[in-house]
Coordinates of C-alpha atoms in Angstrom, one line a residue:
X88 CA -21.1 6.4 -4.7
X89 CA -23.8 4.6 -2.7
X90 CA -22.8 2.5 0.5
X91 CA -20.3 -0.1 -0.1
X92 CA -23.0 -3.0 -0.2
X93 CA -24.7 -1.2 -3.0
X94 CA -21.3 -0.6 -5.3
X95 CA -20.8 -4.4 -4.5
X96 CA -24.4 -5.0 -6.1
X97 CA -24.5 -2.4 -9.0
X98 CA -21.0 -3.0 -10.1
X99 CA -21.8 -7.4 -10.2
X100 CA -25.0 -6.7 -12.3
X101 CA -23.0 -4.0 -14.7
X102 CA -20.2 -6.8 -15.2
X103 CA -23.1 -9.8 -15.9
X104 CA -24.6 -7.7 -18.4
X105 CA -21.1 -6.8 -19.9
X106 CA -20.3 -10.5 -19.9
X107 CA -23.3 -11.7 -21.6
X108 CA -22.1 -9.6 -24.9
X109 CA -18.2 -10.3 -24.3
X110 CA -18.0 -14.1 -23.4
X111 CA -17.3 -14.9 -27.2
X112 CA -14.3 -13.3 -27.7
X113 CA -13.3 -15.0 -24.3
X114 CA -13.7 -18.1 -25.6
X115 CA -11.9 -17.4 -28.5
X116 CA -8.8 -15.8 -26.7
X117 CA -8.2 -18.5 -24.1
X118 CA -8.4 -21.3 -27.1
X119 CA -5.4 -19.0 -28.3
X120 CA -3.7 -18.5 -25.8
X121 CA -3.5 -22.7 -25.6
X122 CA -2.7 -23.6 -29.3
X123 CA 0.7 -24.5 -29.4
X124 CA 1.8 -24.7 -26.0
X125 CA 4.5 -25.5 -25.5
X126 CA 5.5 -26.3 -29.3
X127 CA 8.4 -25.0 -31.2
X128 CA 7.5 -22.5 -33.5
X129 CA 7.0 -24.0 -37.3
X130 CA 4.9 -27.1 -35.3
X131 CA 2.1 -25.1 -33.9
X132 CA -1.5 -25.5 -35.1
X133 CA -3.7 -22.4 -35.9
X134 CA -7.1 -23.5 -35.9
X135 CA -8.1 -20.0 -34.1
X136 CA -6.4 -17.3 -35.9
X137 CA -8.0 -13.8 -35.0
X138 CA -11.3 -13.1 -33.2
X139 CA -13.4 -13.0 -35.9
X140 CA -12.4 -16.2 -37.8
X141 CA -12.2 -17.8 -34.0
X142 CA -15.8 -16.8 -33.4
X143 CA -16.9 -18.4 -36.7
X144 CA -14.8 -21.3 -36.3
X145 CA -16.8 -22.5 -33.0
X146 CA -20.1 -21.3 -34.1
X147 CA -19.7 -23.8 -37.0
X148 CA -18.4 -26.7 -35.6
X149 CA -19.8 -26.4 -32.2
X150 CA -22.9 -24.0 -32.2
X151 CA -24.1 -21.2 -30.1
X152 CA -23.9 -22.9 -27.0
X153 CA -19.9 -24.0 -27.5
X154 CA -19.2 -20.3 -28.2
X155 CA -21.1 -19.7 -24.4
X156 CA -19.4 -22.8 -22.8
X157 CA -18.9 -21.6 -19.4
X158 CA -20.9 -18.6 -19.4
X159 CA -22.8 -19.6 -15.9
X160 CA -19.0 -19.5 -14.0
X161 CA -18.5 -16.5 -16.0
X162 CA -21.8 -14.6 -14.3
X163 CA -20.3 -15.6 -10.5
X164 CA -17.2 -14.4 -11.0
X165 CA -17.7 -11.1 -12.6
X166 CA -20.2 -10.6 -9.3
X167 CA -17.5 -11.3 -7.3
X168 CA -14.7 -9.9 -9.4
X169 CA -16.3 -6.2 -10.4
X170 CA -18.6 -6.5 -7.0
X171 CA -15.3 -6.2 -5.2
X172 CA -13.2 -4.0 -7.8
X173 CA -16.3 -1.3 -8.1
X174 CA -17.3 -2.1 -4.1
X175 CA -14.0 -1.4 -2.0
X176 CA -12.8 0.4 -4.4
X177 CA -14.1 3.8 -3.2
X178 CA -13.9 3.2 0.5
X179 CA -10.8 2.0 0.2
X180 CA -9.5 5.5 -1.7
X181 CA -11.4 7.7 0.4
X182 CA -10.1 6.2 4.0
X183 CA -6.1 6.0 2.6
X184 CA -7.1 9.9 1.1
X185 CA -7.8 10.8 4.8
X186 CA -5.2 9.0 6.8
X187 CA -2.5 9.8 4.4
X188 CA -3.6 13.5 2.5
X189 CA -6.2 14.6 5.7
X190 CA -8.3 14.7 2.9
X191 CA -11.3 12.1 1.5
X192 CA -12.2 13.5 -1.8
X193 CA -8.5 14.5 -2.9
X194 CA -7.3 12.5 -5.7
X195 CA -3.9 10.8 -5.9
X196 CA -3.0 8.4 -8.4
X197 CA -1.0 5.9 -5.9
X198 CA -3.0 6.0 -3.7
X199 CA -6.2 5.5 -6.6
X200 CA -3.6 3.0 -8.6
X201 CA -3.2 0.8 -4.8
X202 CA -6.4 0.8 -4.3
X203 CA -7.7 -0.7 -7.6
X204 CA -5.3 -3.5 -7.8
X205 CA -6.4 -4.0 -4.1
X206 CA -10.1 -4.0 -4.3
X207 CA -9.2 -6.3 -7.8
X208 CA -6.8 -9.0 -6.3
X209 CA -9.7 -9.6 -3.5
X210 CA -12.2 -10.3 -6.4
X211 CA -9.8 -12.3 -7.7
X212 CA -9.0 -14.7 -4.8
X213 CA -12.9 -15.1 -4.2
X214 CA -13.9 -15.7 -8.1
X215 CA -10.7 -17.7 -8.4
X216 CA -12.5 -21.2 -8.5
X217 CA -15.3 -20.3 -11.1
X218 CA -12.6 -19.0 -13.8
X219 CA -10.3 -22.0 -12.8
X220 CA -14.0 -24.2 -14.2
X221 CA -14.7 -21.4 -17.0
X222 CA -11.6 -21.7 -18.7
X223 CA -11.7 -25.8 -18.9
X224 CA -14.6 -25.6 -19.9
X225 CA -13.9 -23.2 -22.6
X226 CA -10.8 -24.7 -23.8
X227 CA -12.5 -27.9 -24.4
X228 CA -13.3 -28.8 -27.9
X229 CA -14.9 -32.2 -29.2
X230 CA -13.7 -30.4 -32.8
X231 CA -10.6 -28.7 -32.7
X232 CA -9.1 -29.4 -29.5
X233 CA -5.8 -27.2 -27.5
X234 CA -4.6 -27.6 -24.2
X235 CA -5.3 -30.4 -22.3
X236 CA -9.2 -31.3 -22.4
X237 CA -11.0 -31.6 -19.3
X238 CA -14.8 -32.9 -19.7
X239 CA -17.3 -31.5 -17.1
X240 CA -20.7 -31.7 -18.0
X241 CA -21.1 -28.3 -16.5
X242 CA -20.1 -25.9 -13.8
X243 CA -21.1 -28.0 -10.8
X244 CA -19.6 -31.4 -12.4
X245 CA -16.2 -29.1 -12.8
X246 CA -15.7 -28.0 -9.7
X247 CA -16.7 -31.4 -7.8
X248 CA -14.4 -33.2 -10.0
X249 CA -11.7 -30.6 -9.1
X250 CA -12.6 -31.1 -5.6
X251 CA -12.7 -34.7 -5.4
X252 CA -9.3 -35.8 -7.3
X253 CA -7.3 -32.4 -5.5
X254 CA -9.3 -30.8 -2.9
X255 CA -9.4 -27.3 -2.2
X256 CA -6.0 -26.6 -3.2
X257 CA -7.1 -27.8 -6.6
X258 CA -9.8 -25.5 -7.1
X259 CA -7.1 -22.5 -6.2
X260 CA -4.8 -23.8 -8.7
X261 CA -2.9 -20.6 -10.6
X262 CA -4.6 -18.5 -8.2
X263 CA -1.4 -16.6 -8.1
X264 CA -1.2 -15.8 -11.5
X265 CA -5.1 -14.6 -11.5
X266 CA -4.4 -12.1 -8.5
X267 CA -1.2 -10.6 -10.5
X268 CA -3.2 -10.3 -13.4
X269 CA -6.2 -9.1 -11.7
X270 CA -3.8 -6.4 -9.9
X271 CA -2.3 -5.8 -12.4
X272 CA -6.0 -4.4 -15.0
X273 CA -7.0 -3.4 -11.8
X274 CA -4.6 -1.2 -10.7
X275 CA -5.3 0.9 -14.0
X276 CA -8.6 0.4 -14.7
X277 CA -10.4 2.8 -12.2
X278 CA -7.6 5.0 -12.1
X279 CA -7.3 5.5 -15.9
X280 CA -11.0 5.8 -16.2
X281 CA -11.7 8.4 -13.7
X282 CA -8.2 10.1 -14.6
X283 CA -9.6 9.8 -18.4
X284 CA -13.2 11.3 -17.6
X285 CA -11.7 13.4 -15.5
X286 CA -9.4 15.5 -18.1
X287 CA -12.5 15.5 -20.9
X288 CA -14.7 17.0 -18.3
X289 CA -12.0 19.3 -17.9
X290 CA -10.2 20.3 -21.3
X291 CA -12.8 19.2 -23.4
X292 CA -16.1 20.7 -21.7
X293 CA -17.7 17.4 -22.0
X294 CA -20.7 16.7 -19.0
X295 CA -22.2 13.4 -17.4
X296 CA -23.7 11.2 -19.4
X297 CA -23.2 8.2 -22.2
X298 CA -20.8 10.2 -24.3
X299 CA -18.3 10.5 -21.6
X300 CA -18.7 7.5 -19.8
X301 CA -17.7 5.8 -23.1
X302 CA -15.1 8.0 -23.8
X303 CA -13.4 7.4 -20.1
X304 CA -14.2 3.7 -20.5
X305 CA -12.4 3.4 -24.3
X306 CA -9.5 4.9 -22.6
X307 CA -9.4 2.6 -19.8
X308 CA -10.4 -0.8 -21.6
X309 CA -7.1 -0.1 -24.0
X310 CA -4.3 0.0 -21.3
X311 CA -6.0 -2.8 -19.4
X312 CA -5.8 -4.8 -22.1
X313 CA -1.8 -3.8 -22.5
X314 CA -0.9 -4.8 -19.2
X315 CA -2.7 -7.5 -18.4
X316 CA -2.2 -9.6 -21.3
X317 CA 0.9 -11.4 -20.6
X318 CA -0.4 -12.7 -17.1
X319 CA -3.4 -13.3 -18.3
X320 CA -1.9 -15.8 -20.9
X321 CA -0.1 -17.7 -17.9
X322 CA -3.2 -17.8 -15.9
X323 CA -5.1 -19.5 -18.5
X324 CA -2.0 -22.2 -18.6
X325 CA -2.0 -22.8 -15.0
X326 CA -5.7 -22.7 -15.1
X327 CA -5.8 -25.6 -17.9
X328 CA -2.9 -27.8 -17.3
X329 CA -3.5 -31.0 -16.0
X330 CA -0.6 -32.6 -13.0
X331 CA 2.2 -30.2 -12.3
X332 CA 3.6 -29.0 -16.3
X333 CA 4.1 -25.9 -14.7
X334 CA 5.6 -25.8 -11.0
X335 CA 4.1 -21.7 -11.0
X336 CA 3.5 -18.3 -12.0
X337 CA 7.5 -17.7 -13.3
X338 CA 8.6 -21.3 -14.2
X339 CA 5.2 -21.3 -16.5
X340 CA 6.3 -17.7 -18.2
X341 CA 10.0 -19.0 -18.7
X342 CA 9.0 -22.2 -20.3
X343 CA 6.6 -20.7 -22.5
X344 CA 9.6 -17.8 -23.6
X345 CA 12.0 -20.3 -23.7
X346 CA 10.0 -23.0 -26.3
X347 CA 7.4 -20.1 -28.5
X348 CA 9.5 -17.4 -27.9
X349 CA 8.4 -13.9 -26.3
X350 CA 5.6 -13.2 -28.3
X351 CA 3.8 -16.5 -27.2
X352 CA 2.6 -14.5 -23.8
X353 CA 0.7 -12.0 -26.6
X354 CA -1.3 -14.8 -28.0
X355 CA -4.8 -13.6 -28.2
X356 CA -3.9 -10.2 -27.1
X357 CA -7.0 -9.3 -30.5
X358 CA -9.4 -11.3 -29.3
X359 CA -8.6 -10.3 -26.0
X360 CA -8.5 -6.5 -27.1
X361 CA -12.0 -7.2 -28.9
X362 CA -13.3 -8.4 -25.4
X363 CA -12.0 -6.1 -23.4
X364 CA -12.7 -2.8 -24.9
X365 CA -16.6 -3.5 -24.9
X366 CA -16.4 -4.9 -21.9
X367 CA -14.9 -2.2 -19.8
X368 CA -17.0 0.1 -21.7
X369 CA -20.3 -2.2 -21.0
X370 CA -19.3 -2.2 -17.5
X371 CA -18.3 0.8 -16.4
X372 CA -20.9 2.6 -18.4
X373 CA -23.3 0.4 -16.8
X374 CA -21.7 0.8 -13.4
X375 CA -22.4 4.4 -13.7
X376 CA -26.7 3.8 -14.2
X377 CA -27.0 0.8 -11.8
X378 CA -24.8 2.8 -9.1
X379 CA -27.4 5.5 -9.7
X380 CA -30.1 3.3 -8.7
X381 CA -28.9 1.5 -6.2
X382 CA -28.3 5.3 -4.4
X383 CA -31.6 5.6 -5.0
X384 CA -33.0 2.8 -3.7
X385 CA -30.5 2.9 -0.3
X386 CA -32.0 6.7 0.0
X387 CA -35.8 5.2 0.1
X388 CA -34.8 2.2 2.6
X389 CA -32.4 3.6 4.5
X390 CA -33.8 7.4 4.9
X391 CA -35.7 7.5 8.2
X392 CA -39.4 8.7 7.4
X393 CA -39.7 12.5 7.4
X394 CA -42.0 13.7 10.7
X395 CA -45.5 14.6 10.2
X396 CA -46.8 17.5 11.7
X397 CA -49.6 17.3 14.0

């Protein structure tokens, strides 16, 4: 890894490039996870009803740029998200590997589990304002509207309107709910990926490069996505409602059980699924090159200049 500054760089600019090719099936997944709340099943509309037919949905009614609404929020928080998750994440392992094992590069999977939801829940609390913004923003639809509709002109108008009617509690609202979800993918994410590449280095002979960082990142994207759907579904609630429907994390989950029933928190778990998976792999594949050249470029600036000889 290079220093902590430079994971904090490489893994914000692996996410943004990640995003860019994921925010679609974002879009699509949070307009799921909103149709129908709070409606008894039988009354619920399905204007969105898999990722595909979602995608082609917006792209027809609304155009390129409604299947990007909120792209811009999207860039700031994955830097701050995936800077922090891909950043501390190593320190963090390595200096709990020595107090507790007397031991840095010994691997132990609660310790590595601890530290990923960790290094994740801190992204979480400092990108929590932008994904508060980016999902209003992609919820909203002059076509086929769910959830309650906020209109922002963009990312700037969002979060001074936030600011202005609620002040800075607002723009943390269901910042709970993002820091158990974010613990939650977090906490397995890392882990399973180095446990993942790990093993195939190991029983299946397989060396650095593409092929295995994909491998170890398909691994990793599925059991993120298993997790953190459910909080993920009540994040996107608390994210988009508008006054107090829900009083919290636990009062939003139970009314949602108690009026869709249990399935409701696996709405958009595809879509989600279709995000996720190329996602983590963009990312953490990309990680892997941009952490390489950020070492790199720390070795030329920070490498005092060799003596000459006289």
């Amino acid at each position: 890894m290079s220093t902590t500054a430079g994971a904090f760089i490489a893994g914000g600019i692996a996410a943004c490039g990640a995003v860019t090719a994921t925010h679609p099936f974002e879009t699509v997944k949070i307009r799921m996870q909103l149709q129908g709340e709070l409606q008894t099943k039988g009354h619920q509309p399905h204007h969105y009803r898999g990722p595909l037919h979602g995608v082609s949905v917006i792209v027809r009614n609304e155009g390129i740029r409604g299947i990007y609404r909120g792209i811009g929020c999207a860039y700031i928080y994955q830097v701050l998200l995936n800077g922090c998750r891909l950043g501390f994440y190593e320190p963090m392992r390595a200096g709990l590997a020595k107090l507790i094992l007397n031991d840095a590069a010994k691997q132990n999977l609660g310790i590595n589990m601890f530290c990923g939801a960790a290094s994740g829940i801190m992204g979480a609390a400092a990108g929590s304002p932008f994904f508060l913004v980016k999902t209003r923003l992609q919820s909203f639809s002059p076509f086929l509207p769910v959830g309650t509709q906020h209109r922002y002109r963009n990312a700037l108008d969002g979060l001074s309107q936030i600011f202005r009617a609620e002040g800075v509690r607002g723009l943390y609202r269901g910042v709970g709910a993002a820091m158990i979800r974010t613990g939650f993918g977090s906490s397995v994410q890392l882990p399973t990926y180095f446990f993942a590449k790990r093993r195939l280095q190991k029983h299946l002979g397989m060396e650095e490069g593409a092929p295995l960082h994909l491998a170890s990142s398909t691994a990793s994207g599925f059991v993120v996505c298993v997790v953190m759907h459910p909080p993920d579904t009540i994040m996107s609630r608390l994210y988009n409602q508008n006054g107090n429907l829900y009083k919290g994390v636990f009062d939003c989950l139970a009314k949602t059980i108690k009026t869709e029933g249990f399935f409701a928190i696996y709405k958009g778990v595809f879509p989600h699924l279709a995000r996720i998976l190329p996602h983590t792999i963009l990312t953490l594949s990309l990680a892997e090159q941009t952490n390489k050249l950020m070492k790199k470029l720390e070795e030329r600036i920070l490498s005092p200049p060799e003596t000459q000889s006289i």
